[in-house]
Amino acid sequence: GQNIDQPTEMTATEGAIVQINCTYQTSGFNGLFWYQQHAGEAPTFLSYNVLDGLEEKGRFSSFLSRSKGYSYLLLKELQMKDSASYLCAATGGGNKLTFGTGTQLKVEL
Amino acid sequence: GAVVSQHPSRVICKSGTSVKIECRSLDFQATTMFWYRQFPKQSLMLMATSNEGSKATYEQGVEKDKFLINHASLTLSTLTVTSAHPEDSSFYICSVLDSGARAAQYFGPGTRLLVL
């Protein structure tokens, strides 16, 4: 079966750094995605990891450890517009994505 | 990534009627599309995999006769909610599969369905 765990909500301060963790258990693992979803909108792609290590893309970085079934999304220099839900998703057989419940991030002044 | 559109963006219908939702891949030929449903404060749940030119593959617990999927071309998949009931009210989102190395999915803007 597929199982994705991530915290339900987090709060951070504008300008700070926040790390959102995700643990997963999937069969036929073929990569780990992070998506951002603002309320009432569809998810937008942030990052993809299939090999162990850190992928950096501007203010966003994502890390994967396949042996531990663990990933995190790191957001630097937080902005108010970063307040959103962040979805961790793992690919399994048939290119299907299994989503976690999402982490609602609130950025405060 | 691929640009995906959905129509309509919002629909209100009476209980017992059918509603068709279109998902279009505007700049990418999509052999495979996915249909998801998302209830408030919950994550996306995969309903079915839509394959161009063949029958859709439904996830366990999703009624194929209630949620009709047609993927007649490489740019269009449709989801028809038949005999809609209030419990079908949800946010329906499609995605296009980029069958490249990372198999990324790109999502449409979603359709909010309200069944009265």
PDB file of C-alpha atoms in Angstrom:
ATOM      1  CA  GLY A   1       0.000   0.000   0.000  1.00  0.00           C
ATOM      2  CA  GLN A   2       0.849   3.645  -0.126  1.00  0.00           C
ATOM      3  CA  ASN A   3       1.245   5.888   2.887  1.00  0.00           C
ATOM      4  CA  ILE A   4       2.421   9.479   3.066  1.00  0.00           C
ATOM      5  CA  ASP A   5       2.813  11.392   6.345  1.00  0.00           C
ATOM      6  CA  GLN A   6       3.439  15.084   6.783  1.00  0.00           C
ATOM      7  CA  PRO A   7       2.541  17.590   9.503  1.00  0.00           C
ATOM      8  CA  THR A   8      -0.914  19.111   9.271  1.00  0.00           C
ATOM      9  CA  GLU A   9       0.124  22.694   9.794  1.00  0.00           C
ATOM     10  CA  MET A  10       3.117  24.906  10.489  1.00  0.00           C
ATOM     11  CA  THR A  11       3.626  28.576  11.249  1.00  0.00           C
ATOM     12  CA  ALA A  12       6.722  30.596  10.410  1.00  0.00           C
ATOM     13  CA  THR A  13       7.839  34.210  10.296  1.00  0.00           C
ATOM     14  CA  GLU A  14       8.381  36.274   7.164  1.00  0.00           C
ATOM     15  CA  GLY A  15      12.047  36.164   6.144  1.00  0.00           C
ATOM     16  CA  ALA A  16      12.739  32.968   8.073  1.00  0.00           C
ATOM     17  CA  ILE A  17      13.463  29.419   6.902  1.00  0.00           C
ATOM     18  CA  VAL A  18      11.012  26.559   7.301  1.00  0.00           C
ATOM     19  CA  GLN A  19      11.436  22.832   6.716  1.00  0.00           C
ATOM     20  CA  ILE A  20       8.425  20.646   5.947  1.00  0.00           C
ATOM     21  CA  ASN A  21       9.055  16.942   6.476  1.00  0.00           C
ATOM     22  CA  CYS A  22       7.459  14.007   4.711  1.00  0.00           C
ATOM     23  CA  THR A  23       7.801  10.285   5.252  1.00  0.00           C
ATOM     24  CA  TYR A  24       6.513   7.790   2.756  1.00  0.00           C
ATOM     25  CA  GLN A  25       5.936   4.114   2.191  1.00  0.00           C
ATOM     26  CA  THR A  26       5.146   3.142  -1.356  1.00  0.00           C
ATOM     27  CA  SER A  27       5.529   0.181  -3.644  1.00  0.00           C
ATOM     28  CA  GLY A  28       7.274   0.731  -6.934  1.00  0.00           C
ATOM     29  CA  PHE A  29       8.729   4.069  -5.854  1.00  0.00           C
ATOM     30  CA  ASN A  30       9.740   6.227  -8.795  1.00  0.00           C
ATOM     31  CA  GLY A  31      10.208   9.673  -7.337  1.00  0.00           C
ATOM     32  CA  LEU A  32       8.999  12.194  -4.787  1.00  0.00           C
ATOM     33  CA  PHE A  33       7.206  15.405  -5.713  1.00  0.00           C
ATOM     34  CA  TRP A  34       6.374  18.547  -3.817  1.00  0.00           C
ATOM     35  CA  TYR A  35       3.455  20.709  -4.901  1.00  0.00           C
ATOM     36  CA  GLN A  36       2.153  24.032  -3.636  1.00  0.00           C
ATOM     37  CA  GLN A  37      -1.588  24.584  -3.443  1.00  0.00           C
ATOM     38  CA  HIS A  38      -3.273  27.857  -2.602  1.00  0.00           C
ATOM     39  CA  ALA A  39      -6.824  27.678  -1.301  1.00  0.00           C
ATOM     40  CA  GLY A  40      -9.341  26.975  -4.053  1.00  0.00           C
ATOM     41  CA  GLU A  41      -6.664  26.443  -6.677  1.00  0.00           C
ATOM     42  CA  ALA A  42      -4.996  23.434  -8.259  1.00  0.00           C
ATOM     43  CA  PRO A  43      -1.541  22.292  -7.153  1.00  0.00           C
ATOM     44  CA  THR A  44       1.515  23.713  -8.868  1.00  0.00           C
ATOM     45  CA  PHE A  45       4.725  21.757  -9.289  1.00  0.00           C
ATOM     46  CA  LEU A  46       7.631  22.721  -7.042  1.00  0.00           C
ATOM     47  CA  SER A  47      10.208  19.954  -7.115  1.00  0.00           C
ATOM     48  CA  TYR A  48      11.070  16.371  -7.953  1.00  0.00           C
ATOM     49  CA  ASN A  49      13.600  14.025  -6.362  1.00  0.00           C
ATOM     50  CA  VAL A  50      14.378  10.500  -7.404  1.00  0.00           C
ATOM     51  CA  LEU A  51      17.998  10.188  -6.226  1.00  0.00           C
ATOM     52  CA  ASP A  52      19.238  10.777  -2.693  1.00  0.00           C
ATOM     53  CA  GLY A  53      20.354  14.281  -1.972  1.00  0.00           C
ATOM     54  CA  LEU A  54      19.362  17.890  -2.163  1.00  0.00           C
ATOM     55  CA  GLU A  55      17.847  19.658  -5.151  1.00  0.00           C
ATOM     56  CA  GLU A  56      17.952  23.435  -4.990  1.00  0.00           C
ATOM     57  CA  LYS A  57      15.782  25.770  -7.007  1.00  0.00           C
ATOM     58  CA  GLY A  58      15.885  29.384  -5.908  1.00  0.00           C
ATOM     59  CA  ARG A  59      14.284  29.829  -2.491  1.00  0.00           C
ATOM     60  CA  PHE A  60      13.015  26.247  -2.528  1.00  0.00           C
ATOM     61  CA  SER A  61      15.065  23.095  -1.927  1.00  0.00           C
ATOM     62  CA  SER A  62      13.986  19.506  -1.602  1.00  0.00           C
ATOM     63  CA  PHE A  63      15.826  16.585  -0.060  1.00  0.00           C
ATOM     64  CA  LEU A  64      15.335  12.854  -0.437  1.00  0.00           C
ATOM     65  CA  SER A  65      16.609   9.799   1.413  1.00  0.00           C
ATOM     66  CA  ARG A  66      15.297   6.675  -0.250  1.00  0.00           C
ATOM     67  CA  SER A  67      16.691   4.335   2.393  1.00  0.00           C
ATOM     68  CA  LYS A  68      14.801   6.205   5.111  1.00  0.00           C
ATOM     69  CA  GLY A  69      11.660   6.913   3.090  1.00  0.00           C
ATOM     70  CA  TYR A  70      12.066  10.568   3.970  1.00  0.00           C
ATOM     71  CA  SER A  71      11.944  13.894   2.213  1.00  0.00           C
ATOM     72  CA  TYR A  72      11.790  17.514   3.197  1.00  0.00           C
ATOM     73  CA  LEU A  73      10.972  20.786   1.492  1.00  0.00           C
ATOM     74  CA  LEU A  74      13.005  23.775   2.612  1.00  0.00           C
ATOM     75  CA  LEU A  75      11.709  27.267   2.030  1.00  0.00           C
ATOM     76  CA  LYS A  76      14.096  30.183   2.559  1.00  0.00           C
ATOM     77  CA  GLU A  77      13.465  33.903   2.892  1.00  0.00           C
ATOM     78  CA  LEU A  78       9.796  33.278   3.513  1.00  0.00           C
ATOM     79  CA  GLN A  79       7.291  35.663   1.981  1.00  0.00           C
ATOM     80  CA  MET A  80       3.656  36.185   2.861  1.00  0.00           C
ATOM     81  CA  LYS A  81       2.657  34.721  -0.512  1.00  0.00           C
ATOM     82  CA  ASP A  82       4.253  31.432   0.548  1.00  0.00           C
ATOM     83  CA  SER A  83       1.281  30.843   2.845  1.00  0.00           C
ATOM     84  CA  ALA A  84      -0.297  27.791   1.224  1.00  0.00           C
ATOM     85  CA  SER A  85      -0.679  24.058   1.532  1.00  0.00           C
ATOM     86  CA  TYR A  86       2.383  22.020   0.570  1.00  0.00           C
ATOM     87  CA  LEU A  87       1.691  18.551  -0.731  1.00  0.00           C
ATOM     88  CA  CYS A  88       4.176  15.711  -0.657  1.00  0.00           C
ATOM     89  CA  ALA A  89       3.457  13.053  -3.280  1.00  0.00           C
ATOM     90  CA  ALA A  90       5.195   9.819  -4.153  1.00  0.00           C
ATOM     91  CA  THR A  91       4.981   7.989  -7.434  1.00  0.00           C
ATOM     92  CA  GLY A  92       4.178   4.317  -7.534  1.00  0.00           C
ATOM     93  CA  GLY A  93       3.239   1.885 -10.232  1.00  0.00           C
ATOM     94  CA  GLY A  94       1.617   3.234 -13.371  1.00  0.00           C
ATOM     95  CA  ASN A  95       2.972   6.731 -12.736  1.00  0.00           C
ATOM     96  CA  LYS A  96       0.261   7.242 -10.148  1.00  0.00           C
ATOM     97  CA  LEU A  97       0.805   9.851  -7.484  1.00  0.00           C
ATOM     98  CA  THR A  98      -0.165   9.242  -3.876  1.00  0.00           C
ATOM     99  CA  PHE A  99      -0.584  12.502  -2.021  1.00  0.00           C
ATOM    100  CA  GLY A 100      -0.131  13.274   1.620  1.00  0.00           C
ATOM    101  CA  THR A 101      -2.801  15.317   3.337  1.00  0.00           C
ATOM    102  CA  GLY A 102      -0.736  18.450   2.878  1.00  0.00           C
ATOM    103  CA  THR A 103       0.946  20.812   5.316  1.00  0.00           C
ATOM    104  CA  GLN A 104      -0.819  24.144   5.738  1.00  0.00           C
ATOM    105  CA  LEU A 105       1.913  26.760   6.116  1.00  0.00           C
ATOM    106  CA  LYS A 106       1.043  30.113   7.601  1.00  0.00           C
ATOM    107  CA  VAL A 107       3.603  32.892   7.219  1.00  0.00           C
ATOM    108  CA  GLU A 108       3.274  35.686   9.759  1.00  0.00           C
ATOM    109  CA  LEU A 109       4.844  39.124  10.022  1.00  0.00           C
TER     110      LEU A 109
ATOM    111  CA  GLY B   1       5.581  22.235 -17.763  1.00  0.00           C
ATOM    112  CA  ALA B   2       2.398  21.494 -19.652  1.00  0.00           C
ATOM    113  CA  VAL B   3      -0.460  24.004 -19.718  1.00  0.00           C
ATOM    114  CA  VAL B   4      -3.765  22.421 -18.759  1.00  0.00           C
ATOM    115  CA  SER B   5      -7.229  23.967 -18.819  1.00  0.00           C
ATOM    116  CA  GLN B   6     -10.520  22.802 -17.354  1.00  0.00           C
ATOM    117  CA  HIS B   7     -14.059  23.816 -18.181  1.00  0.00           C
ATOM    118  CA  PRO B   8     -16.200  24.812 -16.477  1.00  0.00           C
ATOM    119  CA  SER B   9     -14.366  26.292 -13.523  1.00  0.00           C
ATOM    120  CA  ARG B  10     -17.490  26.196 -11.406  1.00  0.00           C
ATOM    121  CA  VAL B  11     -20.845  24.485 -11.838  1.00  0.00           C
ATOM    122  CA  ILE B  12     -24.007  24.270  -9.795  1.00  0.00           C
ATOM    123  CA  CYS B  13     -26.560  21.633 -10.706  1.00  0.00           C
ATOM    124  CA  LYS B  14     -29.654  19.978  -9.375  1.00  0.00           C
ATOM    125  CA  SER B  15     -29.561  16.534  -7.827  1.00  0.00           C
ATOM    126  CA  GLY B  16     -30.115  13.831 -10.443  1.00  0.00           C
ATOM    127  CA  THR B  17     -28.639  15.713 -13.376  1.00  0.00           C
ATOM    128  CA  SER B  18     -25.387  14.931 -15.173  1.00  0.00           C
ATOM    129  CA  VAL B  19     -22.406  17.233 -15.415  1.00  0.00           C
ATOM    130  CA  LYS B  20     -19.561  17.063 -17.916  1.00  0.00           C
ATOM    131  CA  ILE B  21     -16.128  18.449 -17.084  1.00  0.00           C
ATOM    132  CA  GLU B  22     -13.529  18.951 -19.796  1.00  0.00           C
ATOM    133  CA  CYS B  23      -9.769  18.760 -19.340  1.00  0.00           C
ATOM    134  CA  ARG B  24      -7.584  20.036 -22.140  1.00  0.00           C
ATOM    135  CA  SER B  25      -3.847  19.823 -22.614  1.00  0.00           C
ATOM    136  CA  LEU B  26      -3.083  23.030 -24.494  1.00  0.00           C
ATOM    137  CA  ASP B  27       0.554  22.571 -25.474  1.00  0.00           C
ATOM    138  CA  PHE B  28       1.290  18.909 -24.911  1.00  0.00           C
ATOM    139  CA  GLN B  29       0.017  15.661 -26.376  1.00  0.00           C
ATOM    140  CA  ALA B  30      -1.178  13.690 -23.401  1.00  0.00           C
ATOM    141  CA  THR B  31      -1.517   9.955 -23.720  1.00  0.00           C
ATOM    142  CA  THR B  32      -2.348   9.745 -20.051  1.00  0.00           C
ATOM    143  CA  MET B  33      -4.396  12.064 -17.886  1.00  0.00           C
ATOM    144  CA  PHE B  34      -5.573  11.628 -14.325  1.00  0.00           C
ATOM    145  CA  TRP B  35      -8.753  12.708 -12.565  1.00  0.00           C
ATOM    146  CA  TYR B  36      -8.694  13.618  -8.880  1.00  0.00           C
ATOM    147  CA  ARG B  37     -11.258  14.716  -6.353  1.00  0.00           C
ATOM    148  CA  GLN B  38     -10.534  16.891  -3.356  1.00  0.00           C
ATOM    149  CA  PHE B  39     -12.915  17.507  -0.470  1.00  0.00           C
ATOM    150  CA  PRO B  40     -12.429  20.542   1.795  1.00  0.00           C
ATOM    151  CA  LYS B  41      -9.305  20.382   3.933  1.00  0.00           C
ATOM    152  CA  GLN B  42      -8.382  17.002   2.487  1.00  0.00           C
ATOM    153  CA  SER B  43      -5.754  15.928   0.008  1.00  0.00           C
ATOM    154  CA  LEU B  44      -6.213  14.919  -3.588  1.00  0.00           C
ATOM    155  CA  MET B  45      -7.655  11.462  -4.105  1.00  0.00           C
ATOM    156  CA  LEU B  46      -7.037   9.778  -7.428  1.00  0.00           C
ATOM    157  CA  MET B  47     -10.278   8.695  -9.076  1.00  0.00           C
ATOM    158  CA  ALA B  48      -9.091   7.252 -12.355  1.00  0.00           C
ATOM    159  CA  THR B  49      -6.402   7.122 -14.990  1.00  0.00           C
ATOM    160  CA  SER B  50      -7.573   8.253 -18.406  1.00  0.00           C
ATOM    161  CA  ASN B  51      -5.800   6.647 -21.347  1.00  0.00           C
ATOM    162  CA  GLU B  52      -6.147   8.001 -24.860  1.00  0.00           C
ATOM    163  CA  GLY B  53      -7.997   5.583 -27.099  1.00  0.00           C
ATOM    164  CA  SER B  54      -8.763   3.034 -24.402  1.00  0.00           C
ATOM    165  CA  LYS B  55     -10.877   2.569 -21.320  1.00  0.00           C
ATOM    166  CA  ALA B  56     -10.083   4.436 -18.162  1.00  0.00           C
ATOM    167  CA  THR B  57      -8.694   2.625 -15.149  1.00  0.00           C
ATOM    168  CA  TYR B  58     -10.633   3.370 -11.974  1.00  0.00           C
ATOM    169  CA  GLU B  59      -9.355   3.334  -8.432  1.00  0.00           C
ATOM    170  CA  GLN B  60     -10.922   1.065  -5.885  1.00  0.00           C
ATOM    171  CA  GLY B  61     -14.218   2.426  -4.632  1.00  0.00           C
ATOM    172  CA  VAL B  62     -14.844   4.715  -7.599  1.00  0.00           C
ATOM    173  CA  GLU B  63     -17.933   3.762  -9.586  1.00  0.00           C
ATOM    174  CA  LYS B  64     -17.096   3.661 -13.265  1.00  0.00           C
ATOM    175  CA  ASP B  65     -20.765   3.887 -14.268  1.00  0.00           C
ATOM    176  CA  LYS B  66     -21.215   7.030 -12.232  1.00  0.00           C
ATOM    177  CA  PHE B  67     -18.018   8.782 -13.264  1.00  0.00           C
ATOM    178  CA  LEU B  68     -17.735   8.335 -17.019  1.00  0.00           C
ATOM    179  CA  ILE B  69     -14.374   9.159 -18.537  1.00  0.00           C
ATOM    180  CA  ASN B  70     -13.685   9.633 -22.213  1.00  0.00           C
ATOM    181  CA  HIS B  71     -10.229  10.360 -23.614  1.00  0.00           C
ATOM    182  CA  ALA B  72     -10.899  10.555 -27.331  1.00  0.00           C
ATOM    183  CA  SER B  73      -7.898  12.625 -28.337  1.00  0.00           C
ATOM    184  CA  LEU B  74      -4.401  13.466 -27.134  1.00  0.00           C
ATOM    185  CA  THR B  75      -5.571  16.850 -25.906  1.00  0.00           C
ATOM    186  CA  LEU B  76      -8.962  16.214 -24.354  1.00  0.00           C
ATOM    187  CA  SER B  77     -10.341  14.063 -21.557  1.00  0.00           C
ATOM    188  CA  THR B  78     -13.849  14.446 -20.176  1.00  0.00           C
ATOM    189  CA  LEU B  79     -15.336  13.393 -16.853  1.00  0.00           C
ATOM    190  CA  THR B  80     -19.107  13.096 -16.660  1.00  0.00           C
ATOM    191  CA  VAL B  81     -20.697  12.858 -13.237  1.00  0.00           C
ATOM    192  CA  THR B  82     -23.959  11.062 -13.883  1.00  0.00           C
ATOM    193  CA  SER B  83     -27.031  11.420 -11.688  1.00  0.00           C
ATOM    194  CA  ALA B  84     -25.185  13.771  -9.398  1.00  0.00           C
ATOM    195  CA  HIS B  85     -26.014  13.872  -5.698  1.00  0.00           C
ATOM    196  CA  PRO B  86     -25.053  16.406  -3.022  1.00  0.00           C
ATOM    197  CA  GLU B  87     -22.294  14.105  -1.769  1.00  0.00           C
ATOM    198  CA  ASP B  88     -20.625  14.440  -5.191  1.00  0.00           C
ATOM    199  CA  SER B  89     -20.032  18.113  -4.474  1.00  0.00           C
ATOM    200  CA  SER B  90     -16.289  18.512  -4.556  1.00  0.00           C
ATOM    201  CA  PHE B  91     -13.290  20.039  -6.324  1.00  0.00           C
ATOM    202  CA  TYR B  92     -12.438  17.957  -9.388  1.00  0.00           C
ATOM    203  CA  ILE B  93      -8.936  18.342 -10.790  1.00  0.00           C
ATOM    204  CA  CYS B  94      -7.343  16.760 -13.824  1.00  0.00           C
ATOM    205  CA  SER B  95      -3.671  16.365 -14.552  1.00  0.00           C
ATOM    206  CA  VAL B  96      -1.574  15.604 -17.576  1.00  0.00           C
ATOM    207  CA  LEU B  97       1.257  13.121 -17.358  1.00  0.00           C
ATOM    208  CA  ASP B  98       4.582  14.138 -18.808  1.00  0.00           C
ATOM    209  CA  SER B  99       5.897  10.701 -19.648  1.00  0.00           C
ATOM    210  CA  GLY B 100       9.491  11.902 -19.642  1.00  0.00           C
ATOM    211  CA  ALA B 101      12.108  10.760 -17.189  1.00  0.00           C
ATOM    212  CA  ARG B 102      10.501  12.159 -14.072  1.00  0.00           C
ATOM    213  CA  ALA B 103       6.873  11.441 -14.998  1.00  0.00           C
ATOM    214  CA  ALA B 104       5.685  14.775 -13.636  1.00  0.00           C
ATOM    215  CA  GLN B 105       2.013  15.624 -13.536  1.00  0.00           C
ATOM    216  CA  TYR B 106       0.743  19.085 -14.393  1.00  0.00           C
ATOM    217  CA  PHE B 107      -2.624  20.068 -13.041  1.00  0.00           C
ATOM    218  CA  GLY B 108      -5.561  21.912 -14.483  1.00  0.00           C
ATOM    219  CA  PRO B 109      -7.135  24.774 -12.502  1.00  0.00           C
ATOM    220  CA  GLY B 110      -9.896  22.539 -11.156  1.00  0.00           C
ATOM    221  CA  THR B 111     -13.686  22.496 -11.361  1.00  0.00           C
ATOM    222  CA  ARG B 112     -15.785  23.186  -8.309  1.00  0.00           C
ATOM    223  CA  LEU B 113     -19.026  21.206  -8.437  1.00  0.00           C
ATOM    224  CA  LEU B 114     -21.967  21.978  -6.169  1.00  0.00           C
ATOM    225  CA  VAL B 115     -24.952  19.670  -6.328  1.00  0.00           C
ATOM    226  CA  LEU B 116     -28.112  21.044  -4.756  1.00  0.00           C
TER     227      LEU B 116
END
